[in-house]
Structures are given as C-alpha cells and as structure tokens.
C-alpha cells in the first residue's frame, strides 16, 4: 500500500487469479489489463506487532514475480541473441 513505507512494513503477498482478456485504454494511465489477485493476508505488520489493515480506497503498486533466472542465464541469453539473432527471432515468435 502506498501509504506505508515498504522498507518498514514489508509487502503483501498473493496469487493472480484472473487476467482480463480485454485491453483497457485510459488517456491518463495508458493501456493496461485488469488483474485480479487474492492476497495471502489482509494486513501489513511491523516487527513490534502493529498492524495496518487493507481498506477500501487504499492505493498500491503491484510487482509480479514471474520466474527465477540466474545472472548466468540472463548474460548467456543476451550473448546468444547477439551472436545468433535469427535464432532469437524464431523462438520468440512461438
């Protein structure tokens, strides 16, 4: 939640349950897909036990964790794309 500093309060974790197929175009926000997530808990907490509950009207930023990649994999993929650009184009189209 934007109100609370994530360095102190931490993050809310959850899972994605639905991604809308329709693209939403907004003049101010740009284009996006609506995503529905289910949170594992409905509050943030401090180490001393204080809790801040999620409420109606709270704003937040979401970060989606997609997959694990090592630094070696990331560097190798970039080098492979540099030396074999046609191979990268064929695999990305699949």
JSON list of C-alpha atoms in Angstrom, two decimals:
[
{"chain": "A", "resi": 1, "resn": "UNK", "atom": "CA", "xyz": [0.00, 0.00, 0.00]},
{"chain": "A", "resi": 2, "resn": "UNK", "atom": "CA", "xyz": [1.34, 3.39, -0.93]},
{"chain": "A", "resi": 3, "resn": "UNK", "atom": "CA", "xyz": [0.57, 4.88, 2.49]},
{"chain": "A", "resi": 4, "resn": "UNK", "atom": "CA", "xyz": [3.11, 2.68, 4.30]},
{"chain": "A", "resi": 5, "resn": "UNK", "atom": "CA", "xyz": [6.84, 2.53, 3.64]},
{"chain": "A", "resi": 6, "resn": "UNK", "atom": "CA", "xyz": [7.63, -0.98, 2.37]},
{"chain": "A", "resi": 7, "resn": "UNK", "atom": "CA", "xyz": [11.09, -0.85, 3.97]},
{"chain": "A", "resi": 8, "resn": "UNK", "atom": "CA", "xyz": [9.39, -0.78, 7.38]},
{"chain": "A", "resi": 9, "resn": "UNK", "atom": "CA", "xyz": [6.05, -2.51, 6.76]},
{"chain": "A", "resi": 10, "resn": "UNK", "atom": "CA", "xyz": [7.08, -5.04, 4.11]},
{"chain": "A", "resi": 11, "resn": "UNK", "atom": "CA", "xyz": [4.95, -6.43, 1.26]},
{"chain": "A", "resi": 12, "resn": "UNK", "atom": "CA", "xyz": [1.62, -8.17, 0.87]},
{"chain": "A", "resi": 13, "resn": "UNK", "atom": "CA", "xyz": [1.96, -11.44, -0.99]},
{"chain": "A", "resi": 14, "resn": "UNK", "atom": "CA", "xyz": [-0.73, -13.10, -3.04]},
{"chain": "A", "resi": 15, "resn": "UNK", "atom": "CA", "xyz": [-1.56, -15.03, -6.19]},
{"chain": "A", "resi": 16, "resn": "UNK", "atom": "CA", "xyz": [-3.02, -13.98, -9.53]},
{"chain": "A", "resi": 17, "resn": "UNK", "atom": "CA", "xyz": [-6.49, -15.45, -10.04]},
{"chain": "A", "resi": 18, "resn": "UNK", "atom": "CA", "xyz": [-7.68, -13.75, -13.23]},
{"chain": "A", "resi": 19, "resn": "UNK", "atom": "CA", "xyz": [-6.29, -11.60, -16.05]},
{"chain": "A", "resi": 20, "resn": "UNK", "atom": "CA", "xyz": [-8.91, -9.87, -18.19]},
{"chain": "A", "resi": 21, "resn": "UNK", "atom": "CA", "xyz": [-8.64, -10.57, -21.92]},
{"chain": "A", "resi": 22, "resn": "UNK", "atom": "CA", "xyz": [-9.75, -7.04, -22.85]},
{"chain": "A", "resi": 23, "resn": "UNK", "atom": "CA", "xyz": [-7.19, -4.26, -23.05]},
{"chain": "A", "resi": 24, "resn": "UNK", "atom": "CA", "xyz": [-8.30, -1.08, -21.25]},
{"chain": "A", "resi": 25, "resn": "UNK", "atom": "CA", "xyz": [-7.24, 2.24, -22.81]},
{"chain": "A", "resi": 26, "resn": "UNK", "atom": "CA", "xyz": [-7.10, 5.22, -20.48]},
{"chain": "A", "resi": 27, "resn": "UNK", "atom": "CA", "xyz": [-5.93, 8.70, -21.55]},
{"chain": "A", "resi": 28, "resn": "UNK", "atom": "CA", "xyz": [-4.16, 9.36, -18.23]},
{"chain": "A", "resi": 29, "resn": "UNK", "atom": "CA", "xyz": [-2.96, 5.87, -17.23]},
{"chain": "A", "resi": 30, "resn": "UNK", "atom": "CA", "xyz": [-2.25, 4.40, -20.66]},
{"chain": "A", "resi": 31, "resn": "UNK", "atom": "CA", "xyz": [-3.18, 0.88, -21.75]},
{"chain": "A", "resi": 32, "resn": "UNK", "atom": "CA", "xyz": [-3.42, -1.99, -19.28]},
{"chain": "A", "resi": 33, "resn": "UNK", "atom": "CA", "xyz": [-5.08, -5.29, -18.46]},
{"chain": "A", "resi": 34, "resn": "UNK", "atom": "CA", "xyz": [-7.18, -5.68, -15.32]},
{"chain": "A", "resi": 35, "resn": "UNK", "atom": "CA", "xyz": [-5.70, -8.30, -13.00]},
{"chain": "A", "resi": 36, "resn": "UNK", "atom": "CA", "xyz": [-7.46, -9.86, -10.01]},
{"chain": "A", "resi": 37, "resn": "UNK", "atom": "CA", "xyz": [-5.27, -11.09, -7.19]},
{"chain": "A", "resi": 38, "resn": "UNK", "atom": "CA", "xyz": [-6.01, -12.80, -3.91]},
{"chain": "A", "resi": 39, "resn": "UNK", "atom": "CA", "xyz": [-3.88, -11.60, -1.01]},
{"chain": "A", "resi": 40, "resn": "UNK", "atom": "CA", "xyz": [-2.49, -14.12, 1.48]},
{"chain": "A", "resi": 41, "resn": "UNK", "atom": "CA", "xyz": [-3.40, -11.77, 4.34]},
{"chain": "A", "resi": 42, "resn": "UNK", "atom": "CA", "xyz": [-5.33, -8.51, 4.61]},
{"chain": "A", "resi": 43, "resn": "UNK", "atom": "CA", "xyz": [-2.81, -6.51, 6.64]},
{"chain": "A", "resi": 44, "resn": "UNK", "atom": "CA", "xyz": [0.76, -5.27, 6.84]},
{"chain": "A", "resi": 45, "resn": "UNK", "atom": "CA", "xyz": [2.62, -5.61, 10.13]},
{"chain": "A", "resi": 46, "resn": "UNK", "atom": "CA", "xyz": [5.64, -4.20, 11.89]},
{"chain": "A", "resi": 47, "resn": "UNK", "atom": "CA", "xyz": [8.09, -6.34, 13.89]},
{"chain": "A", "resi": 48, "resn": "UNK", "atom": "CA", "xyz": [6.63, -4.88, 17.11]},
{"chain": "A", "resi": 49, "resn": "UNK", "atom": "CA", "xyz": [3.17, -6.26, 16.25]},
{"chain": "A", "resi": 50, "resn": "UNK", "atom": "CA", "xyz": [1.41, -3.13, 14.94]},
{"chain": "A", "resi": 51, "resn": "UNK", "atom": "CA", "xyz": [-0.91, -3.94, 12.04]},
{"chain": "A", "resi": 52, "resn": "UNK", "atom": "CA", "xyz": [-2.27, -1.83, 9.18]},
{"chain": "A", "resi": 53, "resn": "UNK", "atom": "CA", "xyz": [-5.33, -3.41, 7.54]},
{"chain": "A", "resi": 54, "resn": "UNK", "atom": "CA", "xyz": [-6.13, -3.08, 3.85]},
{"chain": "A", "resi": 55, "resn": "UNK", "atom": "CA", "xyz": [-9.20, -0.94, 3.36]},
{"chain": "A", "resi": 56, "resn": "UNK", "atom": "CA", "xyz": [-11.43, 0.42, 0.67]},
{"chain": "A", "resi": 57, "resn": "UNK", "atom": "CA", "xyz": [-9.74, 3.22, -1.27]},
{"chain": "A", "resi": 58, "resn": "UNK", "atom": "CA", "xyz": [-6.15, 2.23, -0.44]},
{"chain": "A", "resi": 59, "resn": "UNK", "atom": "CA", "xyz": [-3.80, 2.64, -3.40]},
{"chain": "A", "resi": 60, "resn": "UNK", "atom": "CA", "xyz": [-0.90, 0.33, -4.11]},
{"chain": "A", "resi": 61, "resn": "UNK", "atom": "CA", "xyz": [1.73, -0.73, -6.63]},
{"chain": "A", "resi": 62, "resn": "UNK", "atom": "CA", "xyz": [1.95, -4.39, -7.63]},
{"chain": "A", "resi": 63, "resn": "UNK", "atom": "CA", "xyz": [5.07, -6.33, -8.53]},
{"chain": "A", "resi": 64, "resn": "UNK", "atom": "CA", "xyz": [4.57, -9.63, -10.28]},
{"chain": "A", "resi": 65, "resn": "UNK", "atom": "CA", "xyz": [7.14, -12.36, -9.72]},
{"chain": "A", "resi": 66, "resn": "UNK", "atom": "CA", "xyz": [7.30, -14.43, -12.89]},
{"chain": "A", "resi": 67, "resn": "UNK", "atom": "CA", "xyz": [10.25, -16.84, -12.75]},
{"chain": "A", "resi": 68, "resn": "UNK", "atom": "CA", "xyz": [13.71, -17.50, -11.37]},
{"chain": "A", "resi": 69, "resn": "UNK", "atom": "CA", "xyz": [16.66, -16.61, -13.60]},
{"chain": "A", "resi": 70, "resn": "UNK", "atom": "CA", "xyz": [20.31, -16.70, -12.62]},
{"chain": "A", "resi": 71, "resn": "UNK", "atom": "CA", "xyz": [22.73, -13.99, -13.66]},
{"chain": "A", "resi": 72, "resn": "UNK", "atom": "CA", "xyz": [24.48, -16.55, -15.86]},
{"chain": "A", "resi": 73, "resn": "UNK", "atom": "CA", "xyz": [21.21, -17.33, -17.71]},
{"chain": "A", "resi": 74, "resn": "UNK", "atom": "CA", "xyz": [20.49, -13.65, -18.31]},
{"chain": "A", "resi": 75, "resn": "UNK", "atom": "CA", "xyz": [24.02, -12.96, -19.62]},
{"chain": "A", "resi": 76, "resn": "UNK", "atom": "CA", "xyz": [24.04, -16.10, -21.79]},
{"chain": "A", "resi": 77, "resn": "UNK", "atom": "CA", "xyz": [20.64, -15.23, -23.32]},
{"chain": "A", "resi": 78, "resn": "UNK", "atom": "CA", "xyz": [21.86, -11.76, -24.24]},
{"chain": "A", "resi": 79, "resn": "UNK", "atom": "CA", "xyz": [25.11, -13.09, -25.72]},
{"chain": "A", "resi": 80, "resn": "UNK", "atom": "CA", "xyz": [23.18, -15.75, -27.66]},
{"chain": "A", "resi": 81, "resn": "UNK", "atom": "CA", "xyz": [20.83, -13.10, -29.07]},
{"chain": "A", "resi": 82, "resn": "UNK", "atom": "CA", "xyz": [23.86, -11.03, -30.10]},
{"chain": "A", "resi": 83, "resn": "UNK", "atom": "CA", "xyz": [25.64, -13.87, -31.94]},
{"chain": "A", "resi": 84, "resn": "UNK", "atom": "CA", "xyz": [22.53, -15.71, -33.21]},
{"chain": "A", "resi": 85, "resn": "UNK", "atom": "CA", "xyz": [19.89, -13.02, -33.85]},
{"chain": "A", "resi": 86, "resn": "UNK", "atom": "CA", "xyz": [17.83, -15.23, -36.22]},
{"chain": "A", "resi": 87, "resn": "UNK", "atom": "CA", "xyz": [17.54, -17.97, -33.61]},
{"chain": "A", "resi": 88, "resn": "UNK", "atom": "CA", "xyz": [16.15, -15.48, -31.09]},
{"chain": "A", "resi": 89, "resn": "UNK", "atom": "CA", "xyz": [13.54, -14.22, -33.56]},
{"chain": "A", "resi": 90, "resn": "UNK", "atom": "CA", "xyz": [12.30, -17.75, -34.28]},
{"chain": "A", "resi": 91, "resn": "UNK", "atom": "CA", "xyz": [11.95, -18.75, -30.63]},
{"chain": "A", "resi": 92, "resn": "UNK", "atom": "CA", "xyz": [10.21, -15.54, -29.59]},
{"chain": "A", "resi": 93, "resn": "UNK", "atom": "CA", "xyz": [7.55, -16.00, -32.29]},
{"chain": "A", "resi": 94, "resn": "UNK", "atom": "CA", "xyz": [6.49, -19.40, -30.88]}
]
